[in-house]
Amino acid sequence: RVRLPRAFDVVVSEMVGNEAFEEGLLPVLERARRLFLRRGGALVPEWVALAAAPVRAPVSLGLSPPLLEAASVAALTAHVPRNLHPADLVPLAPGRELLRLDLHTARAGEPLSIARARFRVAEGRSVGGIAVWVVMGLGPGVRLSSRGSGRSSEP
């Protein structure tokens, strides 16, 4: 167990994974808040969100049917090639935030809310998949997205 002589003004974590939570972010930050962060201190990131949008893939993904039902983001992404660069996926509708967790209050072990979103797409046959990405709040007005910056498809 780590013992430090005082509480700190800022706790920084880089444990946000490709799917936001698979690297143990919540248990680590919950413990860091309790043991190391002074009351009123800052967390970086302060919040983590998952966002999604229907996309046209640059190549045929070979999925049949093209969209697969899935009980979780992890189950859905098991069928998606990881070598596609986010810039290669053409959004067919504006991105929607699926869920957001305030890391000041989130508790490890609590189930995440069910994520649902509706998208209006002009031509449904052009949908090659659903892109899911992570957006983080690093501080007031400062966001970082795994989809890149300046994209109109980000929520």
Short mmCIF file of N, CA, C and O in Angstrom, two decimals, residues 31-128:
data_model
loop_
_atom_site.label_atom_id
_atom_site.label_comp_id
_atom_site.label_asym_id
_atom_site.label_seq_id
_atom_site.Cartn_x
_atom_site.Cartn_y
_atom_site.Cartn_z
N ARG A 31 -10.01 4.92 -5.82
CA ARG A 31 -9.03 4.77 -4.74
C ARG A 31 -8.14 6.01 -4.64
O ARG A 31 -7.85 6.50 -3.55
N ALA A 32 -7.69 6.54 -5.78
CA ALA A 32 -6.84 7.74 -5.77
C ALA A 32 -7.58 8.93 -5.17
O ALA A 32 -7.00 9.70 -4.41
N ARG A 33 -8.87 9.07 -5.50
CA ARG A 33 -9.67 10.16 -4.90
C ARG A 33 -9.70 10.02 -3.38
O ARG A 33 -9.49 10.99 -2.65
N ARG A 34 -9.97 8.83 -2.94
CA ARG A 34 -10.13 8.59 -1.50
C ARG A 34 -8.80 8.78 -0.74
O ARG A 34 -8.77 9.39 0.33
N LEU A 35 -7.71 8.27 -1.29
CA LEU A 35 -6.44 8.26 -0.57
C LEU A 35 -5.57 9.49 -0.80
O LEU A 35 -4.79 9.86 0.08
N PHE A 36 -5.65 10.12 -1.99
CA PHE A 36 -4.65 11.12 -2.33
C PHE A 36 -5.18 12.51 -2.66
O PHE A 36 -4.43 13.47 -2.64
N LEU A 37 -6.45 12.64 -3.03
CA LEU A 37 -6.95 13.93 -3.50
C LEU A 37 -7.53 14.74 -2.34
O LEU A 37 -8.40 14.25 -1.61
N ARG A 38 -7.06 15.97 -2.20
CA ARG A 38 -7.62 16.82 -1.14
C ARG A 38 -9.05 17.22 -1.52
O ARG A 38 -9.41 17.22 -2.69
N ARG A 39 -9.85 17.56 -0.54
CA ARG A 39 -11.22 17.99 -0.80
C ARG A 39 -11.19 19.20 -1.74
O ARG A 39 -10.44 20.14 -1.51
N GLY A 40 -11.99 19.15 -2.80
CA GLY A 40 -12.02 20.23 -3.78
C GLY A 40 -10.92 20.14 -4.82
O GLY A 40 -10.82 21.01 -5.68
N GLY A 41 -10.09 19.09 -4.76
CA GLY A 41 -9.00 18.94 -5.72
C GLY A 41 -9.51 18.57 -7.11
O GLY A 41 -10.68 18.23 -7.29
N ALA A 42 -8.61 18.61 -8.07
CA ALA A 42 -8.97 18.36 -9.47
C ALA A 42 -8.56 16.97 -9.92
O ALA A 42 -7.49 16.48 -9.53
N LEU A 43 -9.41 16.37 -10.73
CA LEU A 43 -9.09 15.11 -11.40
C LEU A 43 -8.87 15.40 -12.88
O LEU A 43 -9.60 16.19 -13.48
N VAL A 44 -7.89 14.75 -13.46
CA VAL A 44 -7.66 14.84 -14.90
C VAL A 44 -7.56 13.41 -15.41
O VAL A 44 -6.63 12.71 -15.03
N PRO A 45 -8.54 12.97 -16.21
CA PRO A 45 -9.72 13.68 -16.68
C PRO A 45 -10.77 13.82 -15.59
O PRO A 45 -10.78 13.06 -14.62
N GLU A 46 -11.68 14.79 -15.76
CA GLU A 46 -12.79 14.99 -14.80
C GLU A 46 -13.97 14.11 -15.15
O GLU A 46 -14.73 13.73 -14.29
N TRP A 47 -14.15 13.84 -16.44
CA TRP A 47 -15.23 12.97 -16.89
C TRP A 47 -14.78 12.21 -18.13
O TRP A 47 -13.84 12.62 -18.82
N VAL A 48 -15.42 11.09 -18.37
CA VAL A 48 -15.15 10.25 -19.53
C VAL A 48 -16.49 9.90 -20.15
O VAL A 48 -17.44 9.56 -19.44
N ALA A 49 -16.56 9.98 -21.48
CA ALA A 49 -17.79 9.65 -22.19
C ALA A 49 -17.48 8.73 -23.37
O ALA A 49 -16.36 8.73 -23.89
N LEU A 50 -18.48 7.94 -23.75
CA LEU A 50 -18.44 7.18 -25.00
C LEU A 50 -19.39 7.85 -25.97
O LEU A 50 -20.51 8.22 -25.60
N ALA A 51 -18.94 8.02 -27.19
CA ALA A 51 -19.78 8.61 -28.24
C ALA A 51 -19.80 7.64 -29.41
O ALA A 51 -18.93 6.77 -29.53
N ALA A 52 -20.80 7.79 -30.27
CA ALA A 52 -20.92 6.89 -31.42
C ALA A 52 -21.57 7.61 -32.58
O ALA A 52 -22.28 8.61 -32.40
N ALA A 53 -21.35 7.08 -33.78
CA ALA A 53 -22.00 7.57 -34.99
C ALA A 53 -21.99 6.45 -36.02
O ALA A 53 -21.04 5.66 -36.07
N PRO A 54 -23.03 6.37 -36.84
CA PRO A 54 -22.98 5.43 -37.96
C PRO A 54 -21.96 5.94 -38.98
O PRO A 54 -21.84 7.14 -39.19
N VAL A 55 -21.22 5.01 -39.58
CA VAL A 55 -20.15 5.40 -40.50
C VAL A 55 -20.18 4.54 -41.76
O VAL A 55 -20.70 3.44 -41.77
N ARG A 56 -19.59 5.09 -42.80
CA ARG A 56 -19.29 4.35 -44.01
C ARG A 56 -17.83 3.93 -43.87
O ARG A 56 -16.96 4.78 -43.68
N ALA A 57 -17.57 2.67 -43.93
CA ALA A 57 -16.20 2.18 -43.83
C ALA A 57 -15.51 2.30 -45.19
O ALA A 57 -16.16 2.18 -46.22
N PRO A 58 -14.19 2.52 -45.21
CA PRO A 58 -13.48 2.68 -46.48
C PRO A 58 -13.34 1.37 -47.26
O PRO A 58 -13.07 1.38 -48.44
N VAL A 59 -13.50 0.25 -46.57
CA VAL A 59 -13.40 -1.08 -47.19
C VAL A 59 -14.55 -1.92 -46.67
O VAL A 59 -15.10 -1.65 -45.61
N SER A 60 -14.89 -2.95 -47.41
CA SER A 60 -15.91 -3.86 -46.93
C SER A 60 -15.37 -4.60 -45.72
O SER A 60 -14.26 -5.12 -45.75
N LEU A 61 -16.13 -4.60 -44.64
CA LEU A 61 -15.68 -5.28 -43.43
C LEU A 61 -16.02 -6.76 -43.46
O LEU A 61 -15.62 -7.51 -42.59
N GLY A 62 -16.80 -7.18 -44.44
CA GLY A 62 -17.12 -8.59 -44.59
C GLY A 62 -18.07 -9.12 -43.54
O GLY A 62 -18.08 -10.32 -43.27
N LEU A 63 -18.86 -8.26 -42.91
CA LEU A 63 -19.78 -8.69 -41.89
C LEU A 63 -21.12 -9.06 -42.53
O LEU A 63 -21.60 -8.38 -43.41
N SER A 64 -21.71 -10.14 -42.09
CA SER A 64 -23.01 -10.55 -42.61
C SER A 64 -23.86 -11.04 -41.45
O SER A 64 -23.50 -12.03 -40.81
N PRO A 65 -24.94 -10.37 -41.09
CA PRO A 65 -25.43 -9.12 -41.66
C PRO A 65 -24.46 -7.99 -41.33
O PRO A 65 -23.64 -8.12 -40.43
N PRO A 66 -24.55 -6.85 -42.04
CA PRO A 66 -23.58 -5.79 -41.85
C PRO A 66 -23.55 -5.22 -40.43
O PRO A 66 -22.51 -4.83 -39.96
N LEU A 67 -24.69 -5.14 -39.75
CA LEU A 67 -24.71 -4.66 -38.37
C LEU A 67 -25.07 -5.81 -37.44
O LEU A 67 -26.03 -6.53 -37.69
N LEU A 68 -24.28 -5.98 -36.40
CA LEU A 68 -24.47 -7.09 -35.47
C LEU A 68 -25.09 -6.60 -34.18
O LEU A 68 -24.67 -5.57 -33.65
N GLU A 69 -26.05 -7.33 -33.65
CA GLU A 69 -26.57 -6.99 -32.34
C GLU A 69 -25.51 -7.35 -31.31
O GLU A 69 -24.79 -8.34 -31.46
N ALA A 70 -25.43 -6.57 -30.26
CA ALA A 70 -24.44 -6.84 -29.22
C ALA A 70 -24.97 -6.38 -27.88
O ALA A 70 -25.69 -5.39 -27.79
N ALA A 71 -24.60 -7.10 -26.83
CA ALA A 71 -25.04 -6.77 -25.48
C ALA A 71 -24.14 -5.73 -24.83
O ALA A 71 -24.50 -5.16 -23.81
N SER A 72 -22.96 -5.47 -25.40
CA SER A 72 -22.04 -4.50 -24.81
C SER A 72 -21.15 -3.92 -25.90
O SER A 72 -21.04 -4.47 -26.99
N VAL A 73 -20.50 -2.82 -25.57
CA VAL A 73 -19.54 -2.22 -26.50
C VAL A 73 -18.42 -3.20 -26.77
O VAL A 73 -18.00 -3.39 -27.90
N ALA A 74 -17.96 -3.90 -25.73
CA ALA A 74 -16.87 -4.87 -25.92
C ALA A 74 -17.29 -5.99 -26.86
O ALA A 74 -16.52 -6.41 -27.72
N ALA A 75 -18.53 -6.47 -26.74
CA ALA A 75 -19.02 -7.52 -27.63
C ALA A 75 -19.12 -7.01 -29.06
O ALA A 75 -18.79 -7.72 -30.01
N LEU A 76 -19.57 -5.78 -29.23
CA LEU A 76 -19.68 -5.20 -30.57
C LEU A 76 -18.31 -5.01 -31.20
O LEU A 76 -18.07 -5.38 -32.34
N THR A 77 -17.36 -4.49 -30.44
CA THR A 77 -16.05 -4.19 -31.00
C THR A 77 -15.23 -5.45 -31.25
O THR A 77 -14.24 -5.40 -31.98
N ALA A 78 -15.62 -6.59 -30.71
CA ALA A 78 -14.93 -7.84 -31.00
C ALA A 78 -15.02 -8.18 -32.48
O ALA A 78 -14.19 -8.91 -33.00
N HIS A 79 -16.01 -7.64 -33.18
CA HIS A 79 -16.23 -7.94 -34.59
C HIS A 79 -15.70 -6.86 -35.52
O HIS A 79 -15.89 -6.95 -36.72
N VAL A 80 -15.06 -5.85 -34.97
CA VAL A 80 -14.63 -4.72 -35.79
C VAL A 80 -13.12 -4.72 -35.92
O VAL A 80 -12.40 -4.84 -34.92
N PRO A 81 -12.60 -4.59 -37.14
CA PRO A 81 -11.15 -4.53 -37.31
C PRO A 81 -10.59 -3.31 -36.58
O PRO A 81 -11.15 -2.23 -36.66
N ARG A 82 -9.49 -3.48 -35.89
CA ARG A 82 -8.88 -2.39 -35.13
C ARG A 82 -7.91 -1.57 -35.97
O ARG A 82 -7.42 -0.57 -35.50
N ASN A 83 -7.63 -1.99 -37.20
CA ASN A 83 -6.62 -1.28 -37.98
C ASN A 83 -7.20 -0.16 -38.82
O ASN A 83 -6.49 0.44 -39.61
N LEU A 84 -8.48 0.14 -38.67
CA LEU A 84 -9.06 1.27 -39.39
C LEU A 84 -8.74 2.55 -38.65
O LEU A 84 -8.97 2.66 -37.45
N HIS A 85 -8.19 3.53 -39.35
CA HIS A 85 -7.88 4.82 -38.74
C HIS A 85 -9.17 5.62 -38.62
O HIS A 85 -9.99 5.62 -39.54
N PRO A 86 -9.39 6.31 -37.51
CA PRO A 86 -10.63 7.09 -37.35
C PRO A 86 -10.91 8.04 -38.51
O PRO A 86 -12.06 8.25 -38.88
N ALA A 87 -9.88 8.60 -39.12
CA ALA A 87 -10.08 9.53 -40.23
C ALA A 87 -10.63 8.82 -41.48
O ALA A 87 -11.18 9.47 -42.36
N ASP A 88 -10.47 7.49 -41.56
CA ASP A 88 -10.96 6.73 -42.71
C ASP A 88 -12.45 6.42 -42.63
O ASP A 88 -13.03 5.95 -43.59
N LEU A 89 -13.05 6.63 -41.47
CA LEU A 89 -14.47 6.33 -41.29
C LEU A 89 -15.27 7.61 -41.54
O LEU A 89 -15.09 8.60 -40.86
N VAL A 90 -16.14 7.56 -42.52
CA VAL A 90 -16.93 8.73 -42.89
C VAL A 90 -18.23 8.72 -42.09
O VAL A 90 -19.06 7.82 -42.26
N PRO A 91 -18.44 9.70 -41.19
CA PRO A 91 -19.69 9.74 -40.42
C PRO A 91 -20.88 10.01 -41.34
O PRO A 91 -20.81 10.85 -42.23
N LEU A 92 -21.96 9.28 -41.10
CA LEU A 92 -23.18 9.44 -41.89
C LEU A 92 -24.25 10.20 -41.12
O LEU A 92 -25.32 10.46 -41.66
N ALA A 93 -23.97 10.54 -39.88
CA ALA A 93 -24.88 11.32 -39.03
C ALA A 93 -24.03 11.92 -37.92
O ALA A 93 -22.94 11.43 -37.63
N PRO A 94 -24.51 12.98 -37.30
CA PRO A 94 -23.76 13.55 -36.18
C PRO A 94 -23.59 12.53 -35.06
O PRO A 94 -24.47 11.70 -34.81
N GLY A 95 -22.43 12.59 -34.40
CA GLY A 95 -22.16 11.71 -33.27
C GLY A 95 -23.09 12.02 -32.10
O GLY A 95 -23.57 13.15 -31.96
N ARG A 96 -23.34 11.01 -31.30
CA ARG A 96 -24.18 11.15 -30.10
C ARG A 96 -23.41 10.59 -28.91
O ARG A 96 -22.76 9.56 -29.00
N GLU A 97 -23.54 11.28 -27.81
CA GLU A 97 -22.94 10.78 -26.58
C GLU A 97 -23.80 9.64 -26.05
O GLU A 97 -25.01 9.78 -25.88
N LEU A 98 -23.18 8.48 -25.82
CA LEU A 98 -23.89 7.31 -25.33
C LEU A 98 -23.99 7.31 -23.81
O LEU A 98 -25.03 6.97 -23.25
N LEU A 99 -22.91 7.65 -23.15
CA LEU A 99 -22.90 7.74 -21.70
C LEU A 99 -21.74 8.60 -21.27
O LEU A 99 -20.77 8.75 -22.00
N ARG A 100 -21.88 9.18 -20.09
CA ARG A 100 -20.83 10.02 -19.52
C ARG A 100 -20.74 9.74 -18.03
O ARG A 100 -21.76 9.66 -17.35
N LEU A 101 -19.52 9.60 -17.53
CA LEU A 101 -19.31 9.39 -16.10
C LEU A 101 -18.49 10.54 -15.54
O LEU A 101 -17.42 10.87 -16.06
N ASP A 102 -19.00 11.12 -14.47
CA ASP A 102 -18.26 12.13 -13.71
C ASP A 102 -17.29 11.37 -12.82
O ASP A 102 -17.71 10.62 -11.92
N LEU A 103 -16.00 11.52 -13.04
CA LEU A 103 -15.01 10.74 -12.30
C LEU A 103 -14.84 11.21 -10.87
O LEU A 103 -14.19 10.53 -10.07
N HIS A 104 -15.43 12.35 -10.50
CA HIS A 104 -15.42 12.79 -9.10
C HIS A 104 -16.38 11.95 -8.26
O HIS A 104 -16.21 11.86 -7.05
N THR A 105 -17.40 11.37 -8.89
CA THR A 105 -18.43 10.66 -8.13
C THR A 105 -18.61 9.20 -8.55
O THR A 105 -19.27 8.45 -7.83
N ALA A 106 -18.07 8.80 -9.69
CA ALA A 106 -18.27 7.43 -10.20
C ALA A 106 -17.70 6.41 -9.23
O ALA A 106 -16.65 6.64 -8.61
N ARG A 107 -18.39 5.31 -9.10
CA ARG A 107 -17.98 4.23 -8.19
C ARG A 107 -17.70 2.97 -8.99
O ARG A 107 -18.48 2.58 -9.84
N ALA A 108 -16.58 2.33 -8.68
CA ALA A 108 -16.25 1.05 -9.30
C ALA A 108 -17.28 0.02 -8.85
O ALA A 108 -17.78 0.07 -7.74
N GLY A 109 -17.61 -0.88 -9.73
CA GLY A 109 -18.55 -1.94 -9.39
C GLY A 109 -20.00 -1.60 -9.66
O GLY A 109 -20.84 -2.49 -9.71
N GLU A 110 -20.31 -0.32 -9.82
CA GLU A 110 -21.68 0.05 -10.18
C GLU A 110 -21.85 -0.16 -11.67
O GLU A 110 -20.97 0.20 -12.45
N PRO A 111 -22.96 -0.75 -12.08
CA PRO A 111 -23.14 -0.97 -13.52
C PRO A 111 -23.27 0.34 -14.27
O PRO A 111 -23.82 1.31 -13.76
N LEU A 112 -22.72 0.35 -15.48
CA LEU A 112 -22.85 1.53 -16.33
C LEU A 112 -24.28 1.56 -16.88
O LEU A 112 -24.92 0.52 -17.05
N SER A 113 -24.76 2.74 -17.16
CA SER A 113 -26.11 2.86 -17.71
C SER A 113 -26.15 2.25 -19.11
O SER A 113 -25.13 2.19 -19.81
N ILE A 114 -27.31 1.80 -19.51
CA ILE A 114 -27.48 1.26 -20.86
C ILE A 114 -27.38 2.41 -21.84
O ILE A 114 -28.04 3.44 -21.67
N ALA A 115 -26.55 2.25 -22.82
CA ALA A 115 -26.33 3.30 -23.81
C ALA A 115 -27.25 3.08 -25.00
O ALA A 115 -27.28 2.00 -25.58
N ARG A 116 -28.00 4.11 -25.33
CA ARG A 116 -28.89 4.06 -26.49
C ARG A 116 -28.74 5.36 -27.27
O ARG A 116 -28.54 6.41 -26.69
N ALA A 117 -28.87 5.25 -28.58
CA ALA A 117 -28.82 6.45 -29.42
C ALA A 117 -29.62 6.18 -30.68
O ALA A 117 -29.74 5.05 -31.13
N ARG A 118 -30.18 7.24 -31.23
CA ARG A 118 -30.88 7.18 -32.52
C ARG A 118 -30.14 8.08 -33.49
O ARG A 118 -29.69 9.16 -33.12
N PHE A 119 -30.07 7.60 -34.72
CA PHE A 119 -29.40 8.36 -35.77
C PHE A 119 -30.32 8.43 -36.98
O PHE A 119 -30.97 7.46 -37.32
N ARG A 120 -30.32 9.56 -37.64
CA ARG A 120 -31.06 9.72 -38.89
C ARG A 120 -30.02 9.69 -40.02
O ARG A 120 -29.16 10.57 -40.10
N VAL A 121 -30.14 8.65 -40.86
CA VAL A 121 -29.21 8.46 -41.98
C VAL A 121 -30.01 8.49 -43.27
O VAL A 121 -31.03 7.80 -43.38
N ALA A 122 -29.55 9.27 -44.24
CA ALA A 122 -30.29 9.40 -45.50
C ALA A 122 -30.39 8.07 -46.25
O ALA A 122 -31.44 7.72 -46.75
N GLU A 123 -29.33 7.31 -46.31
CA GLU A 123 -29.33 6.04 -47.04
C GLU A 123 -28.80 4.95 -46.13
O GLU A 123 -27.59 4.84 -45.93
N GLY A 124 -29.71 4.16 -45.57
CA GLY A 124 -29.33 3.12 -44.61
C GLY A 124 -28.37 2.09 -45.16
O GLY A 124 -27.56 1.54 -44.43
N ARG A 125 -28.44 1.82 -46.46
CA ARG A 125 -27.54 0.82 -47.05
C ARG A 125 -26.08 1.26 -47.04
O ARG A 125 -25.18 0.45 -47.22
N SER A 126 -25.83 2.54 -46.84
CA SER A 126 -24.45 3.03 -46.84
C SER A 126 -23.77 2.85 -45.48
O SER A 126 -22.57 3.05 -45.37
N VAL A 127 -24.54 2.45 -44.46
CA VAL A 127 -23.95 2.27 -43.13
C VAL A 127 -23.08 1.01 -43.12
O VAL A 127 -23.55 -0.08 -43.38
N GLY A 128 -21.80 1.21 -42.84
CA GLY A 128 -20.86 0.09 -42.77
C GLY A 128 -20.59 -0.35 -41.35
O GLY A 128 -19.98 -1.37 -41.10
#
